[in-house]
């Protein structure tokens, strides 16, 4: 998993640079963009993934993994170059569409590989490692992209980020093996259909609901309202002796800290699910704890609210890891790609609709009410997980 994780970290640098610095009006002006256009640009890649996740999922069911992953890394690097040379919205918008497709290729491929190389006894641990690498990659790219921009300027930082994508391509070219099962040794699709007459849509839908809920809550609502939430407790910033940390800096640090906490939850939850062989049961516990964290964040006492932020951050990593593991448990190998495509489309959908809903409702209802409503969605996901845990246990005692 190490080459995959490092490659993902390098590939994310260009994308994260835009999120980190492009909302600054001065930097947006350097790129020839208005702030209204910046909002469209930042959301375009996630919108396109609602289409491309499923396409690449089907493709990974039919084609070798390594080749598609390499093309995704190469195209992703070219999209970063397009950001660096663009002088207006057209080229950078095209780059965002291209990046969305490239990330679908890399992320769905990475998850498919994690299922290829794992079995029932260690699937949670392997998918947990992948999620840990992902959250590490997000944290690394967030910190590095800001440093690159401060050091070399907006365009210089993006050119350096593109060079890191080239390094990631070489890393995968040298060290990423092909993991697709040999078709001659794997079950044929007709044999699978004979033993399992219909595609397990119920299991797929149930697995997607927790990931949609956490995508909506963590990547959508919390990320979009991060600075508003922090502003309740920090009035413009804090003074540390002679050093003043403004609220924007603190907000960025809080985002990075939440992502780092997610790296803890993923491997722990995955390993626990392997040992206890109760993935749905552990998923239910994770969602109930995430529900508690969301409710705590809606409180006005700082220590209670920050405790909630810690809890929901750790739980998010665990939910992501178990979602991928459950796909490996319930789906035939020939269906892994398309199932993962559907699964992560659900998370991207939640993360896409979360920010506009949260920012529209906050002036009307207040941030605490928005967080409590979001907790209601997590509660619904916990009910689904609890129902699946009981259903699977009754049908196959001793199994997940």
mmCIF file of C-alpha atoms in Angstrom, residues 22-375:
data_model
loop_
_atom_site.group_PDB
_atom_site.id
_atom_site.type_symbol
_atom_site.label_atom_id
_atom_site.label_comp_id
_atom_site.label_asym_id
_atom_site.label_seq_id
_atom_site.Cartn_x
_atom_site.Cartn_y
_atom_site.Cartn_z
ATOM 1 C CA UNK A 22 -7.380 30.211 -4.827
ATOM 2 C CA UNK A 23 -10.131 31.686 -2.567
ATOM 3 C CA UNK A 24 -7.651 34.492 -1.798
ATOM 4 C CA UNK A 25 -8.812 37.398 -4.040
ATOM 5 C CA UNK A 26 -5.219 38.420 -4.858
ATOM 6 C CA UNK A 27 -4.272 34.917 -6.017
ATOM 7 C CA UNK A 28 -7.562 34.505 -7.885
ATOM 8 C CA UNK A 29 -6.722 37.729 -9.739
ATOM 9 C CA UNK A 30 -3.319 36.264 -10.720
ATOM 10 C CA UNK A 31 -5.192 33.383 -12.335
ATOM 11 C CA UNK A 32 -7.594 35.769 -14.071
ATOM 12 C CA UNK A 33 -10.581 34.573 -12.034
ATOM 13 C CA UNK A 34 -13.357 36.166 -10.031
ATOM 14 C CA UNK A 35 -14.342 34.666 -6.680
ATOM 15 C CA UNK A 36 -17.692 33.581 -8.116
ATOM 16 C CA UNK A 37 -15.873 31.568 -10.775
ATOM 17 C CA UNK A 38 -13.524 30.141 -8.140
ATOM 18 C CA UNK A 39 -16.489 28.528 -6.406
ATOM 19 C CA UNK A 40 -17.508 26.798 -9.619
ATOM 20 C CA UNK A 41 -13.945 25.685 -10.292
ATOM 21 C CA UNK A 42 -13.481 24.170 -6.847
ATOM 22 C CA UNK A 43 -16.689 22.140 -7.120
ATOM 23 C CA UNK A 44 -16.324 20.997 -10.725
ATOM 24 C CA UNK A 45 -14.065 18.016 -10.069
ATOM 25 C CA UNK A 46 -16.436 16.554 -7.490
ATOM 26 C CA UNK A 47 -19.427 17.002 -9.789
ATOM 27 C CA UNK A 48 -17.696 15.195 -12.647
ATOM 28 C CA UNK A 49 -16.844 12.311 -10.319
ATOM 29 C CA UNK A 50 -20.554 11.625 -9.876
ATOM 30 C CA UNK A 51 -20.330 10.380 -13.470
ATOM 31 C CA UNK A 52 -16.793 9.050 -13.740
ATOM 32 C CA UNK A 53 -16.711 6.923 -10.561
ATOM 33 C CA UNK A 54 -19.180 4.475 -12.071
ATOM 34 C CA UNK A 55 -17.471 4.489 -15.465
ATOM 35 C CA UNK A 56 -14.090 3.621 -13.987
ATOM 36 C CA UNK A 57 -15.685 1.101 -11.669
ATOM 37 C CA UNK A 58 -16.979 -0.810 -14.685
ATOM 38 C CA UNK A 59 -13.627 -0.394 -16.419
ATOM 39 C CA UNK A 60 -11.728 -1.892 -13.496
ATOM 40 C CA UNK A 61 -14.023 -4.923 -13.616
ATOM 41 C CA UNK A 62 -12.870 -5.569 -17.187
ATOM 42 C CA UNK A 63 -9.305 -4.266 -17.489
ATOM 43 C CA UNK A 64 -5.951 -4.542 -15.653
ATOM 44 C CA UNK A 65 -5.571 -2.161 -12.733
ATOM 45 C CA UNK A 66 -1.981 -0.972 -13.233
ATOM 46 C CA UNK A 67 -2.489 0.480 -16.702
ATOM 47 C CA UNK A 68 -5.521 2.564 -15.704
ATOM 48 C CA UNK A 69 -3.817 3.788 -12.525
ATOM 49 C CA UNK A 70 -0.766 4.951 -14.495
ATOM 50 C CA UNK A 71 -2.910 6.800 -17.018
ATOM 51 C CA UNK A 72 -4.833 8.422 -14.164
ATOM 52 C CA UNK A 73 -1.615 9.662 -12.543
ATOM 53 C CA UNK A 74 -0.271 10.985 -15.855
ATOM 54 C CA UNK A 75 -3.507 12.780 -16.752
ATOM 55 C CA UNK A 76 -3.775 14.155 -13.220
ATOM 56 C CA UNK A 77 -0.329 15.700 -13.559
ATOM 57 C CA UNK A 78 -1.318 17.271 -16.877
ATOM 58 C CA UNK A 79 -4.352 18.827 -15.221
ATOM 59 C CA UNK A 80 -2.058 20.479 -12.658
ATOM 60 C CA UNK A 81 0.021 21.885 -15.528
ATOM 61 C CA UNK A 82 -3.153 23.305 -17.038
ATOM 62 C CA UNK A 83 -3.831 25.190 -13.793
ATOM 63 C CA UNK A 84 -0.329 26.645 -13.865
ATOM 64 C CA UNK A 85 -0.513 27.979 -17.430
ATOM 65 C CA UNK A 86 -4.166 29.071 -17.519
ATOM 66 C CA UNK A 87 -4.889 32.777 -17.886
ATOM 67 C CA UNK A 88 -8.632 32.635 -17.324
ATOM 68 C CA UNK A 89 -11.446 30.257 -16.459
ATOM 69 C CA UNK A 90 -11.639 28.084 -19.596
ATOM 70 C CA UNK A 91 -8.425 26.068 -19.342
ATOM 71 C CA UNK A 92 -8.597 25.662 -15.579
ATOM 72 C CA UNK A 93 -12.219 24.459 -15.821
ATOM 73 C CA UNK A 94 -11.157 21.883 -18.403
ATOM 74 C CA UNK A 95 -8.356 20.887 -16.053
ATOM 75 C CA UNK A 96 -10.816 20.410 -13.203
ATOM 76 C CA UNK A 97 -12.988 18.122 -15.313
ATOM 77 C CA UNK A 98 -9.899 16.139 -16.333
ATOM 78 C CA UNK A 99 -8.711 15.969 -12.720
ATOM 79 C CA UNK A 100 -12.079 14.660 -11.554
ATOM 80 C CA UNK A 101 -11.840 11.778 -14.025
ATOM 81 C CA UNK A 102 -8.184 11.148 -13.151
ATOM 82 C CA UNK A 103 -8.951 10.969 -9.421
ATOM 83 C CA UNK A 104 -11.796 8.523 -10.102
ATOM 84 C CA UNK A 105 -9.308 6.303 -11.917
ATOM 85 C CA UNK A 106 -6.742 6.459 -9.121
ATOM 86 C CA UNK A 107 -9.089 6.198 -6.139
ATOM 87 C CA UNK A 108 -11.412 3.483 -7.449
ATOM 88 C CA UNK A 109 -8.310 1.651 -8.669
ATOM 89 C CA UNK A 110 -6.593 1.906 -5.289
ATOM 90 C CA UNK A 111 -9.654 0.498 -3.530
ATOM 91 C CA UNK A 112 -9.994 -2.288 -6.091
ATOM 92 C CA UNK A 113 -6.349 -3.224 -5.562
ATOM 93 C CA UNK A 114 -6.878 -3.287 -1.793
ATOM 94 C CA UNK A 115 -9.631 -5.863 -2.306
ATOM 95 C CA UNK A 116 -7.489 -7.843 -4.784
ATOM 96 C CA UNK A 117 -4.653 -8.313 -2.299
ATOM 97 C CA UNK A 118 -6.763 -9.006 0.802
ATOM 98 C CA UNK A 119 -8.941 -11.837 2.025
ATOM 99 C CA UNK A 120 -11.757 -12.216 4.521
ATOM 100 C CA UNK A 121 -9.339 -12.500 7.423
ATOM 101 C CA UNK A 122 -7.387 -9.271 6.736
ATOM 102 C CA UNK A 123 -9.618 -7.170 4.480
ATOM 103 C CA UNK A 124 -10.456 -4.642 7.177
ATOM 104 C CA UNK A 125 -6.787 -4.088 7.986
ATOM 105 C CA UNK A 126 -5.823 -3.571 4.333
ATOM 106 C CA UNK A 127 -8.689 -1.207 3.532
ATOM 107 C CA UNK A 128 -7.931 0.610 6.791
ATOM 108 C CA UNK A 129 -4.342 1.091 5.645
ATOM 109 C CA UNK A 130 -5.532 2.543 2.345
ATOM 110 C CA UNK A 131 -7.831 5.003 4.117
ATOM 111 C CA UNK A 132 -4.993 5.925 6.467
ATOM 112 C CA UNK A 133 -2.765 6.682 3.475
ATOM 113 C CA UNK A 134 -5.557 8.738 1.900
ATOM 114 C CA UNK A 135 -6.032 10.941 4.949
ATOM 115 C CA UNK A 136 -2.267 11.287 5.290
ATOM 116 C CA UNK A 137 -2.126 12.332 1.630
ATOM 117 C CA UNK A 138 -4.783 14.993 2.188
ATOM 118 C CA UNK A 139 -2.904 16.371 5.198
ATOM 119 C CA UNK A 140 0.479 16.341 3.442
ATOM 120 C CA UNK A 141 -0.873 18.010 0.318
ATOM 121 C CA UNK A 142 -2.682 20.693 2.331
ATOM 122 C CA UNK A 143 0.474 21.647 4.194
ATOM 123 C CA UNK A 144 2.856 21.316 1.244
ATOM 124 C CA UNK A 145 0.689 23.224 -1.221
ATOM 125 C CA UNK A 146 0.615 26.285 1.024
ATOM 126 C CA UNK A 147 4.379 26.134 1.503
ATOM 127 C CA UNK A 148 4.971 25.782 -2.230
ATOM 128 C CA UNK A 149 2.820 28.835 -2.950
ATOM 129 C CA UNK A 150 4.545 30.956 -0.303
ATOM 130 C CA UNK A 151 7.948 29.867 -1.614
ATOM 131 C CA UNK A 152 7.464 30.018 -5.388
ATOM 132 C CA UNK A 153 4.225 31.926 -5.902
ATOM 133 C CA UNK A 154 0.937 30.627 -7.295
ATOM 134 C CA UNK A 155 2.158 29.426 -10.689
ATOM 135 C CA UNK A 156 5.575 28.313 -9.470
ATOM 136 C CA UNK A 157 3.974 26.216 -6.741
ATOM 137 C CA UNK A 158 1.715 24.543 -9.275
ATOM 138 C CA UNK A 159 4.641 23.719 -11.580
ATOM 139 C CA UNK A 160 6.412 22.126 -8.609
ATOM 140 C CA UNK A 161 3.245 20.194 -7.768
ATOM 141 C CA UNK A 162 3.112 18.900 -11.346
ATOM 142 C CA UNK A 163 6.702 17.680 -11.008
ATOM 143 C CA UNK A 164 5.665 15.706 -7.920
ATOM 144 C CA UNK A 165 2.931 14.064 -10.007
ATOM 145 C CA UNK A 166 5.659 13.018 -12.438
ATOM 146 C CA UNK A 167 7.575 11.478 -9.524
ATOM 147 C CA UNK A 168 4.403 9.667 -8.479
ATOM 148 C CA UNK A 169 4.029 8.303 -12.017
ATOM 149 C CA UNK A 170 7.601 6.958 -11.972
ATOM 150 C CA UNK A 171 7.013 5.452 -8.519
ATOM 151 C CA UNK A 172 3.977 3.552 -9.746
ATOM 152 C CA UNK A 173 5.688 2.588 -12.993
ATOM 153 C CA UNK A 174 8.520 0.971 -11.017
ATOM 154 C CA UNK A 175 6.748 -0.431 -7.952
ATOM 155 C CA UNK A 176 3.026 -0.837 -8.602
ATOM 156 C CA UNK A 177 2.264 -4.464 -9.526
ATOM 157 C CA UNK A 178 -0.685 -5.772 -11.494
ATOM 158 C CA UNK A 179 -3.138 -7.355 -9.048
ATOM 159 C CA UNK A 180 -6.084 -8.292 -11.230
ATOM 160 C CA UNK A 181 -6.922 -11.975 -10.703
ATOM 161 C CA UNK A 182 -6.076 -14.281 -13.575
ATOM 162 C CA UNK A 183 -9.350 -14.752 -15.496
ATOM 163 C CA UNK A 184 -8.431 -18.405 -16.048
ATOM 164 C CA UNK A 185 -8.231 -19.003 -12.310
ATOM 165 C CA UNK A 186 -11.115 -16.772 -11.183
ATOM 166 C CA UNK A 187 -14.772 -17.704 -11.264
ATOM 167 C CA UNK A 188 -16.468 -16.820 -14.503
ATOM 168 C CA UNK A 189 -19.352 -14.390 -14.435
ATOM 169 C CA UNK A 190 -21.776 -17.112 -15.528
ATOM 170 C CA UNK A 191 -20.686 -19.306 -12.596
ATOM 171 C CA UNK A 192 -21.219 -16.421 -10.194
ATOM 172 C CA UNK A 193 -24.672 -15.742 -11.564
ATOM 173 C CA UNK A 194 -25.564 -19.390 -11.174
ATOM 174 C CA UNK A 195 -24.686 -19.333 -7.458
ATOM 175 C CA UNK A 196 -25.934 -15.770 -6.861
ATOM 176 C CA UNK A 197 -28.850 -15.122 -9.250
ATOM 177 C CA UNK A 198 -29.088 -11.390 -8.679
ATOM 178 C CA UNK A 199 -26.771 -8.514 -7.948
ATOM 179 C CA UNK A 200 -26.858 -7.751 -4.176
ATOM 180 C CA UNK A 201 -28.349 -4.284 -4.496
ATOM 181 C CA UNK A 202 -29.625 -4.258 -0.926
ATOM 182 C CA UNK A 203 -26.149 -4.802 0.508
ATOM 183 C CA UNK A 204 -24.680 -2.153 -1.802
ATOM 184 C CA UNK A 205 -27.354 0.418 -0.941
ATOM 185 C CA UNK A 206 -27.008 -0.260 2.783
ATOM 186 C CA UNK A 207 -23.221 0.091 2.576
ATOM 187 C CA UNK A 208 -23.514 3.356 0.647
ATOM 188 C CA UNK A 209 -25.824 5.078 3.157
ATOM 189 C CA UNK A 210 -23.215 5.411 5.963
ATOM 190 C CA UNK A 211 -20.629 6.696 3.487
ATOM 191 C CA UNK A 212 -23.112 9.212 2.054
ATOM 192 C CA UNK A 213 -23.958 10.393 5.576
ATOM 193 C CA UNK A 214 -20.307 10.848 6.563
ATOM 194 C CA UNK A 215 -19.481 12.491 3.232
ATOM 195 C CA UNK A 216 -22.340 14.932 3.809
ATOM 196 C CA UNK A 217 -21.376 15.588 7.436
ATOM 197 C CA UNK A 218 -17.578 15.527 7.434
ATOM 198 C CA UNK A 219 -16.500 16.546 3.933
ATOM 199 C CA UNK A 220 -19.579 18.677 3.293
ATOM 200 C CA UNK A 221 -21.148 20.411 6.292
ATOM 201 C CA UNK A 222 -18.158 20.514 8.645
ATOM 202 C CA UNK A 223 -15.624 21.580 6.027
ATOM 203 C CA UNK A 224 -17.913 24.302 4.661
ATOM 204 C CA UNK A 225 -18.742 25.726 8.104
ATOM 205 C CA UNK A 226 -15.356 25.117 9.718
ATOM 206 C CA UNK A 227 -14.384 28.768 10.054
ATOM 207 C CA UNK A 228 -17.901 29.718 11.214
ATOM 208 C CA UNK A 229 -17.853 27.051 13.909
ATOM 209 C CA UNK A 230 -14.380 28.066 15.072
ATOM 210 C CA UNK A 231 -15.413 31.714 15.123
ATOM 211 C CA UNK A 232 -17.855 30.953 17.948
ATOM 212 C CA UNK A 233 -14.911 30.249 20.247
ATOM 213 C CA UNK A 234 -12.095 32.354 18.789
ATOM 214 C CA UNK A 235 -12.728 36.042 18.207
ATOM 215 C CA UNK A 236 -10.644 36.832 15.127
ATOM 216 C CA UNK A 237 -7.640 34.786 16.250
ATOM 217 C CA UNK A 238 -5.435 34.105 19.258
ATOM 218 C CA UNK A 239 -2.268 35.688 20.630
ATOM 219 C CA UNK A 240 0.688 33.486 21.529
ATOM 220 C CA UNK A 241 3.115 35.943 23.029
ATOM 221 C CA UNK A 242 4.235 38.144 20.168
ATOM 222 C CA UNK A 243 2.757 35.820 17.558
ATOM 223 C CA UNK A 244 -0.812 36.393 16.377
ATOM 224 C CA UNK A 245 -2.582 33.469 14.731
ATOM 225 C CA UNK A 246 -5.520 34.766 12.673
ATOM 226 C CA UNK A 247 -8.698 32.757 12.464
ATOM 227 C CA UNK A 248 -8.063 31.675 8.842
ATOM 228 C CA UNK A 249 -4.764 30.078 9.877
ATOM 229 C CA UNK A 250 -6.448 28.413 12.839
ATOM 230 C CA UNK A 251 -9.224 27.161 10.590
ATOM 231 C CA UNK A 252 -6.701 25.559 8.238
ATOM 232 C CA UNK A 253 -4.888 23.974 11.163
ATOM 233 C CA UNK A 254 -8.188 22.614 12.484
ATOM 234 C CA UNK A 255 -8.994 21.058 9.108
ATOM 235 C CA UNK A 256 -5.568 19.421 8.968
ATOM 236 C CA UNK A 257 -5.950 18.189 12.549
ATOM 237 C CA UNK A 258 -9.336 16.627 11.842
ATOM 238 C CA UNK A 259 -7.951 14.802 8.828
ATOM 239 C CA UNK A 260 -4.984 13.527 10.863
ATOM 240 C CA UNK A 261 -7.381 12.161 13.471
ATOM 241 C CA UNK A 262 -9.164 10.260 10.696
ATOM 242 C CA UNK A 263 -5.918 8.387 10.007
ATOM 243 C CA UNK A 264 -6.268 6.830 13.458
ATOM 244 C CA UNK A 265 -9.806 5.580 13.024
ATOM 245 C CA UNK A 266 -9.336 3.749 9.731
ATOM 246 C CA UNK A 267 -6.698 1.116 10.692
ATOM 247 C CA UNK A 268 -8.117 0.598 14.185
ATOM 248 C CA UNK A 269 -11.657 -0.045 12.936
ATOM 249 C CA UNK A 270 -10.395 -2.241 10.106
ATOM 250 C CA UNK A 271 -8.240 -4.399 12.357
ATOM 251 C CA UNK A 272 -11.028 -4.719 14.935
ATOM 252 C CA UNK A 273 -13.473 -5.869 12.261
ATOM 253 C CA UNK A 274 -11.019 -8.561 11.134
ATOM 254 C CA UNK A 275 -10.558 -9.818 14.677
ATOM 255 C CA UNK A 276 -14.197 -9.733 15.775
ATOM 256 C CA UNK A 277 -15.707 -10.647 12.392
ATOM 257 C CA UNK A 278 -18.583 -8.242 12.967
ATOM 258 C CA UNK A 279 -18.107 -5.451 10.433
ATOM 259 C CA UNK A 280 -21.712 -4.253 10.479
ATOM 260 C CA UNK A 281 -21.776 -4.283 14.246
ATOM 261 C CA UNK A 282 -18.622 -2.169 14.411
ATOM 262 C CA UNK A 283 -20.020 0.109 11.704
ATOM 263 C CA UNK A 284 -23.076 0.685 13.897
ATOM 264 C CA UNK A 285 -20.896 1.621 16.858
ATOM 265 C CA UNK A 286 -18.816 3.999 14.739
ATOM 266 C CA UNK A 287 -21.928 5.765 13.459
ATOM 267 C CA UNK A 288 -23.418 6.085 16.939
ATOM 268 C CA UNK A 289 -20.177 7.648 18.157
ATOM 269 C CA UNK A 290 -20.133 9.948 15.101
ATOM 270 C CA UNK A 291 -23.716 10.931 15.974
ATOM 271 C CA UNK A 292 -22.611 11.797 19.495
ATOM 272 C CA UNK A 293 -19.687 13.795 18.118
ATOM 273 C CA UNK A 294 -21.926 15.799 15.824
ATOM 274 C CA UNK A 295 -24.326 16.602 18.662
ATOM 275 C CA UNK A 296 -21.438 17.651 20.898
ATOM 276 C CA UNK A 297 -20.152 19.986 18.180
ATOM 277 C CA UNK A 298 -23.513 21.763 18.202
ATOM 278 C CA UNK A 299 -22.931 22.838 21.813
ATOM 279 C CA UNK A 300 -21.598 26.261 22.786
ATOM 280 C CA UNK A 301 -19.166 25.166 25.508
ATOM 281 C CA UNK A 302 -15.710 25.017 23.863
ATOM 282 C CA UNK A 303 -14.387 21.873 25.558
ATOM 283 C CA UNK A 304 -17.569 19.934 24.755
ATOM 284 C CA UNK A 305 -17.647 21.130 21.144
ATOM 285 C CA UNK A 306 -13.965 20.350 20.535
ATOM 286 C CA UNK A 307 -14.378 16.904 22.081
ATOM 287 C CA UNK A 308 -17.123 16.266 19.553
ATOM 288 C CA UNK A 309 -14.827 17.336 16.702
ATOM 289 C CA UNK A 310 -12.226 14.801 17.842
ATOM 290 C CA UNK A 311 -14.773 11.985 18.069
ATOM 291 C CA UNK A 312 -16.421 12.488 14.672
ATOM 292 C CA UNK A 313 -13.050 12.884 12.956
ATOM 293 C CA UNK A 314 -11.799 9.528 14.234
ATOM 294 C CA UNK A 315 -15.071 7.792 13.374
ATOM 295 C CA UNK A 316 -15.049 9.095 9.780
ATOM 296 C CA UNK A 317 -11.877 7.183 8.953
ATOM 297 C CA UNK A 318 -13.320 3.982 10.382
ATOM 298 C CA UNK A 319 -16.576 4.247 8.412
ATOM 299 C CA UNK A 320 -14.640 4.673 5.155
ATOM 300 C CA UNK A 321 -12.438 1.655 5.849
ATOM 301 C CA UNK A 322 -15.318 -0.656 6.751
ATOM 302 C CA UNK A 323 -17.386 0.448 3.742
ATOM 303 C CA UNK A 324 -14.707 -0.781 1.335
ATOM 304 C CA UNK A 325 -14.202 -3.976 3.336
ATOM 305 C CA UNK A 326 -17.926 -4.744 3.220
ATOM 306 C CA UNK A 327 -17.852 -4.468 -0.572
ATOM 307 C CA UNK A 328 -15.099 -7.076 -0.615
ATOM 308 C CA UNK A 329 -17.113 -9.330 1.716
ATOM 309 C CA UNK A 330 -20.421 -9.212 -0.137
ATOM 310 C CA UNK A 331 -19.539 -8.708 -3.797
ATOM 311 C CA UNK A 332 -18.029 -11.177 -6.235
ATOM 312 C CA UNK A 333 -14.616 -10.134 -7.576
ATOM 313 C CA UNK A 334 -16.123 -9.375 -10.983
ATOM 314 C CA UNK A 335 -18.350 -6.766 -9.319
ATOM 315 C CA UNK A 336 -15.759 -5.044 -7.108
ATOM 316 C CA UNK A 337 -15.033 -2.153 -9.464
ATOM 317 C CA UNK A 338 -18.596 -1.136 -10.241
ATOM 318 C CA UNK A 339 -19.611 -1.572 -6.578
ATOM 319 C CA UNK A 340 -16.779 0.662 -5.389
ATOM 320 C CA UNK A 341 -17.712 3.187 -8.069
ATOM 321 C CA UNK A 342 -21.271 3.321 -6.738
ATOM 322 C CA UNK A 343 -20.030 3.479 -3.135
ATOM 323 C CA UNK A 344 -17.733 6.462 -3.635
ATOM 324 C CA UNK A 345 -20.235 8.226 -5.842
ATOM 325 C CA UNK A 346 -22.477 8.189 -2.766
ATOM 326 C CA UNK A 347 -19.733 9.826 -0.678
ATOM 327 C CA UNK A 348 -19.003 12.404 -3.379
ATOM 328 C CA UNK A 349 -22.712 13.179 -3.655
ATOM 329 C CA UNK A 350 -22.930 13.806 0.077
ATOM 330 C CA UNK A 351 -19.827 15.999 0.002
ATOM 331 C CA UNK A 352 -21.196 17.918 -2.999
ATOM 332 C CA UNK A 353 -24.639 18.758 -1.621
ATOM 333 C CA UNK A 354 -23.496 19.303 1.987
ATOM 334 C CA UNK A 355 -21.843 22.736 1.620
ATOM 335 C CA UNK A 356 -24.657 24.554 -0.230
ATOM 336 C CA UNK A 357 -27.295 23.110 2.094
ATOM 337 C CA UNK A 358 -25.312 23.996 5.223
ATOM 338 C CA UNK A 359 -24.454 27.522 4.076
ATOM 339 C CA UNK A 360 -28.033 28.184 2.983
ATOM 340 C CA UNK A 361 -29.578 26.980 6.248
ATOM 341 C CA UNK A 362 -27.073 28.462 8.711
ATOM 342 C CA UNK A 363 -28.308 32.104 8.399
ATOM 343 C CA UNK A 364 -31.899 30.903 8.792
ATOM 344 C CA UNK A 365 -31.600 28.295 11.547
ATOM 345 C CA UNK A 366 -28.219 28.859 13.176
ATOM 346 C CA UNK A 367 -25.152 26.628 13.085
ATOM 347 C CA UNK A 368 -26.169 24.531 16.083
ATOM 348 C CA UNK A 369 -29.474 23.561 14.469
ATOM 349 C CA UNK A 370 -27.755 22.698 11.193
ATOM 350 C CA UNK A 371 -25.383 20.400 13.067
ATOM 351 C CA UNK A 372 -28.271 18.735 14.894
ATOM 352 C CA UNK A 373 -30.102 18.151 11.617
ATOM 353 C CA UNK A 374 -26.914 16.629 10.206
ATOM 354 C CA UNK A 375 -26.760 14.392 13.268
#
